[in-house]
PDB file of C-alpha atoms in Angstrom:
ATOM      1  CA  UNK A 866       2.613 -16.824  25.600  1.00 53.00           C
ATOM      2  CA  UNK A 867       4.837 -17.215  22.546  1.00 60.00           C
ATOM      3  CA  UNK A 868       3.371 -17.785  19.118  1.00 63.00           C
ATOM      4  CA  UNK A 869       4.513 -20.890  17.306  1.00 65.00           C
ATOM      5  CA  UNK A 870       5.036 -20.409  13.587  1.00 62.00           C
ATOM      6  CA  UNK A 871       5.839 -23.181  11.155  1.00 63.00           C
ATOM      7  CA  UNK A 872       9.010 -22.561   9.141  1.00 61.00           C
ATOM      8  CA  UNK A 873       8.411 -22.848   5.418  1.00 63.00           C
ATOM      9  CA  UNK A 874      11.619 -22.526   3.357  1.00 61.00           C
ATOM     10  CA  UNK A 875       9.623 -22.444   0.119  1.00 60.00           C
ATOM     11  CA  UNK A 876       7.547 -19.409   1.181  1.00 60.00           C
ATOM     12  CA  UNK A 877      10.393 -16.946   0.433  1.00 57.00           C
ATOM     13  CA  UNK A 878      11.150 -18.788  -2.805  1.00 54.00           C
ATOM     14  CA  UNK A 879       7.533 -18.392  -3.945  1.00 53.00           C
ATOM     15  CA  UNK A 880       7.521 -14.737  -2.811  1.00 53.00           C
ATOM     16  CA  UNK A 881      10.672 -14.030  -4.865  1.00 51.00           C
ATOM     17  CA  UNK A 882       9.206 -15.864  -7.847  1.00 48.00           C
ATOM     18  CA  UNK A 883       6.115 -13.642  -7.850  1.00 47.00           C
ATOM     19  CA  UNK A 884       7.920 -10.335  -7.235  1.00 46.00           C
ATOM     20  CA  UNK A 885       6.779  -7.900  -9.853  1.00 42.00           C
ATOM     21  CA  UNK A 886       3.827 -10.049 -10.997  1.00 40.00           C
ATOM     22  CA  UNK A 887       0.440  -8.735  -9.876  1.00 40.00           C
ATOM     23  CA  UNK A 888       0.400  -8.627  -6.057  1.00 40.00           C
ATOM     24  CA  UNK A 889       3.181 -10.130  -3.987  1.00 37.00           C
ATOM     25  CA  UNK A 890       1.926 -12.858  -1.607  1.00 38.00           C
ATOM     26  CA  UNK A 891       2.079 -12.050   2.120  1.00 37.00           C
ATOM     27  CA  UNK A 892       2.869 -14.203   5.126  1.00 40.00           C
ATOM     28  CA  UNK A 893       0.092 -14.136   7.717  1.00 40.00           C
ATOM     29  CA  UNK A 894       0.162 -14.531  11.486  1.00 43.00           C
ATOM     30  CA  UNK A 895      -3.159 -13.555  13.087  1.00 44.00           C
ATOM     31  CA  UNK A 896      -6.848 -13.235  12.326  1.00 44.00           C
ATOM     32  CA  UNK A 897      -8.710  -9.967  12.042  1.00 48.00           C
ATOM     33  CA  UNK A 898     -12.074  -9.027  13.508  1.00 47.00           C
ATOM     34  CA  UNK A 899     -13.935 -10.142  10.392  1.00 49.00           C
ATOM     35  CA  UNK A 900     -12.141 -13.529  10.249  1.00 52.00           C
ATOM     36  CA  UNK A 901      -9.642 -12.398   7.620  1.00 54.00           C
ATOM     37  CA  UNK A 902      -5.964 -12.975   8.232  1.00 60.00           C
ATOM     38  CA  UNK A 903      -3.747 -10.060   9.274  1.00 62.00           C
ATOM     39  CA  UNK A 904      -0.289  -9.526   7.791  1.00 65.00           C
ATOM     40  CA  UNK A 905       2.575 -10.512  10.064  1.00 73.00           C
ATOM     41  CA  UNK A 906       4.495  -7.576  11.583  1.00 80.00           C
ATOM     42  CA  UNK A 907       8.023  -7.472  10.149  1.00 87.00           C
ATOM     43  CA  UNK A 908      10.713  -7.065  12.815  1.00 91.00           C
ATOM     44  CA  UNK A 909      14.478  -6.462  12.647  1.00 92.00           C
ATOM     45  CA  UNK A 910      16.687  -6.909  15.733  1.00 92.00           C
ATOM     46  CA  UNK A 911      20.208  -5.490  15.929  1.00 93.00           C
ATOM     47  CA  UNK A 912      22.772  -5.072  18.700  1.00 92.00           C
ATOM     48  CA  UNK A 913      24.432  -1.682  19.237  1.00 91.00           C
ATOM     49  CA  UNK A 914      26.385  -0.153  22.160  1.00 89.00           C
ATOM     50  CA  UNK A 915      25.214  -2.668  24.770  1.00 89.00           C
ATOM     51  CA  UNK A 916      21.565  -2.508  23.722  1.00 93.00           C
ATOM     52  CA  UNK A 917      19.183  -4.260  21.366  1.00 94.00           C
ATOM     53  CA  UNK A 918      17.581  -2.110  18.683  1.00 95.00           C
ATOM     54  CA  UNK A 919      14.244  -3.512  17.511  1.00 94.00           C
ATOM     55  CA  UNK A 920      12.625  -2.025  14.405  1.00 95.00           C
ATOM     56  CA  UNK A 921       9.077  -3.093  13.540  1.00 93.00           C
ATOM     57  CA  UNK A 922       6.892  -2.107  10.582  1.00 92.00           C
ATOM     58  CA  UNK A 923       3.367  -1.284  11.757  1.00 89.00           C
ATOM     59  CA  UNK A 924       1.648   0.512   8.864  1.00 85.00           C
ATOM     60  CA  UNK A 925      -1.811   1.924   9.481  1.00 82.00           C
ATOM     61  CA  UNK A 926      -1.426   1.809  13.274  1.00 87.00           C
ATOM     62  CA  UNK A 927      -1.727   4.828  15.566  1.00 89.00           C
ATOM     63  CA  UNK A 928       0.855   5.376  18.310  1.00 91.00           C
ATOM     64  CA  UNK A 929      -1.749   5.025  21.069  1.00 92.00           C
ATOM     65  CA  UNK A 930      -2.804   1.599  19.720  1.00 91.00           C
ATOM     66  CA  UNK A 931       0.666   0.034  20.197  1.00 93.00           C
ATOM     67  CA  UNK A 932       1.526  -1.875  23.379  1.00 94.00           C
ATOM     68  CA  UNK A 933       5.031  -3.156  24.173  1.00 94.00           C
ATOM     69  CA  UNK A 934       5.592  -5.602  27.036  1.00 93.00           C
ATOM     70  CA  UNK A 935       9.015  -6.621  28.332  1.00 92.00           C
ATOM     71  CA  UNK A 936       9.405  -9.640  30.619  1.00 91.00           C
ATOM     72  CA  UNK A 937      13.113 -10.320  31.273  1.00 88.00           C
ATOM     73  CA  UNK A 938      14.364 -11.303  27.786  1.00 89.00           C
ATOM     74  CA  UNK A 939      10.944 -11.715  26.155  1.00 91.00           C
ATOM     75  CA  UNK A 940       9.502  -8.799  24.174  1.00 92.00           C
ATOM     76  CA  UNK A 941       5.878  -8.688  23.021  1.00 92.00           C
ATOM     77  CA  UNK A 942       4.565  -6.154  20.508  1.00 92.00           C
ATOM     78  CA  UNK A 943       0.816  -5.775  20.145  1.00 91.00           C
ATOM     79  CA  UNK A 944      -0.873  -3.325  17.786  1.00 90.00           C
ATOM     80  CA  UNK A 945      -4.474  -2.757  16.833  1.00 88.00           C
ATOM     81  CA  UNK A 946      -5.417  -1.686  13.318  1.00 81.00           C
ATOM     82  CA  UNK A 947      -8.798   0.028  13.416  1.00 77.00           C
ATOM     83  CA  UNK A 948     -11.239   0.579  10.578  1.00 69.00           C
ATOM     84  CA  UNK A 949     -11.620   4.334  10.292  1.00 67.00           C
ATOM     85  CA  UNK A 950     -14.563   4.572   7.939  1.00 69.00           C
ATOM     86  CA  UNK A 951     -17.678   2.486   7.500  1.00 71.00           C
ATOM     87  CA  UNK A 952     -19.339   2.156   4.094  1.00 69.00           C
ATOM     88  CA  UNK A 953     -22.407   4.375   3.767  1.00 75.00           C
ATOM     89  CA  UNK A 954     -25.850   3.067   2.754  1.00 79.00           C
ATOM     90  CA  UNK A 955     -25.522   4.251  -0.834  1.00 82.00           C
ATOM     91  CA  UNK A 956     -21.959   2.918  -1.204  1.00 83.00           C
ATOM     92  CA  UNK A 957     -21.073  -0.605  -2.312  1.00 82.00           C
ATOM     93  CA  UNK A 958     -17.568  -1.956  -1.680  1.00 77.00           C
ATOM     94  CA  UNK A 959     -16.304  -3.742  -4.775  1.00 80.00           C
ATOM     95  CA  UNK A 960     -12.884  -4.805  -3.520  1.00 79.00           C
ATOM     96  CA  UNK A 961     -11.078  -4.422  -0.193  1.00 73.00           C
ATOM     97  CA  UNK A 962      -7.641  -5.716   0.815  1.00 73.00           C
ATOM     98  CA  UNK A 963      -7.209  -3.710   4.010  1.00 72.00           C
ATOM     99  CA  UNK A 964      -7.842  -5.747   7.124  1.00 72.00           C
ATOM    100  CA  UNK A 965      -8.522  -4.645  10.697  1.00 78.00           C
ATOM    101  CA  UNK A 966      -7.804  -6.267  14.026  1.00 83.00           C
ATOM    102  CA  UNK A 967      -4.929  -6.984  16.406  1.00 86.00           C
ATOM    103  CA  UNK A 968      -1.420  -8.006  15.354  1.00 86.00           C
ATOM    104  CA  UNK A 969       0.847  -9.552  17.981  1.00 88.00           C
ATOM    105  CA  UNK A 970       4.510 -10.524  17.740  1.00 89.00           C
ATOM    106  CA  UNK A 971       6.552 -12.027  20.567  1.00 90.00           C
ATOM    107  CA  UNK A 972      10.219 -13.047  20.627  1.00 89.00           C
ATOM    108  CA  UNK A 973      13.008 -13.785  23.096  1.00 91.00           C
ATOM    109  CA  UNK A 974      16.314 -11.909  23.065  1.00 91.00           C
ATOM    110  CA  UNK A 975      19.612 -13.607  23.998  1.00 90.00           C
ATOM    111  CA  UNK A 976      20.017 -11.544  27.193  1.00 89.00           C
ATOM    112  CA  UNK A 977      17.660  -9.904  29.709  1.00 90.00           C
ATOM    113  CA  UNK A 978      16.604  -6.310  29.069  1.00 91.00           C
ATOM    114  CA  UNK A 979      16.738  -3.417  31.546  1.00 89.00           C
ATOM    115  CA  UNK A 980      13.097  -2.403  31.147  1.00 85.00           C
ATOM    116  CA  UNK A 981      13.594   0.750  33.270  1.00 89.00           C
ATOM    117  CA  UNK A 982      15.882   2.238  30.604  1.00 91.00           C
ATOM    118  CA  UNK A 983      13.974   1.030  27.535  1.00 92.00           C
ATOM    119  CA  UNK A 984      12.935   3.674  24.987  1.00 94.00           C
ATOM    120  CA  UNK A 985      10.370   3.594  22.185  1.00 94.00           C
ATOM    121  CA  UNK A 986       9.918   5.862  19.171  1.00 95.00           C
ATOM    122  CA  UNK A 987       7.160   5.619  16.532  1.00 94.00           C
ATOM    123  CA  UNK A 988       7.324   7.549  13.274  1.00 93.00           C
ATOM    124  CA  UNK A 989       5.813   6.982   9.804  1.00 91.00           C
ATOM    125  CA  UNK A 990       4.538   3.485  10.628  1.00 89.00           C
ATOM    126  CA  UNK A 991       7.887   2.280  12.021  1.00 94.00           C
ATOM    127  CA  UNK A 992       8.365   1.458  15.708  1.00 95.00           C
ATOM    128  CA  UNK A 993      11.938   1.620  17.016  1.00 95.00           C
ATOM    129  CA  UNK A 994      12.752   0.207  20.441  1.00 94.00           C
ATOM    130  CA  UNK A 995      16.077   0.704  22.191  1.00 94.00           C
ATOM    131  CA  UNK A 996      16.374  -1.994  24.832  1.00 93.00           C
ATOM    132  CA  UNK A 997      19.537  -1.774  26.990  1.00 94.00           C
ATOM    133  CA  UNK A 998      20.889  -5.088  28.212  1.00 91.00           C
ATOM    134  CA  UNK A 999      20.609  -5.762  31.924  1.00 86.00           C
ATOM    135  CA  UNK A1000      23.991  -5.727  33.635  1.00 80.00           C
ATOM    136  CA  UNK A1001      25.140  -9.220  34.541  1.00 73.00           C
ATOM    137  CA  UNK A1002      25.475  -9.836  38.260  1.00 66.00           C
ATOM    138  CA  UNK A1003      29.081  -9.537  39.417  1.00 68.00           C
ATOM    139  CA  UNK A1004      30.639 -12.554  41.068  1.00 72.00           C
ATOM    140  CA  UNK A1005      31.199 -12.006  44.749  1.00 76.00           C
ATOM    141  CA  UNK A1006      33.560 -14.079  46.789  1.00 80.00           C
ATOM    142  CA  UNK A1007      32.723 -14.437  50.433  1.00 81.00           C
ATOM    143  CA  UNK A1008      35.096 -15.301  53.193  1.00 83.00           C
ATOM    144  CA  UNK A1009      34.505 -18.365  55.339  1.00 88.00           C
ATOM    145  CA  UNK A1010      34.734 -17.834  59.079  1.00 80.00           C
TER     146      UNK A1010
END
């Protein structure tokens, strides 16, 4: 199921306005396990040599916690950010900005993908997918008898 996100043209304007001042505001897409909002996964899509190249930033995620689903032209990325350390009894958390939970991003490409030839690479918090386009069916003319 595709996520519906409201377009806000002023969001980028506000982000640019606050660049360099304190902490830059983030756009949010999901909710974490503790009810806090998770940052939206940033995705770039390019076209190269008959394939789509998808690059997604997934900081703090382990390779085994990433799931990619391809259904014709729809691609779904799902990643789980896990909390690695619990606070001990004698420790008191004063401030925490790191959130934990599942981030999901789904989008539709202009053409169907050949999922049998798809490749994925994950390094330094960046997922790179190479998704070859499915060959279009050739027209076939049949003779009438």
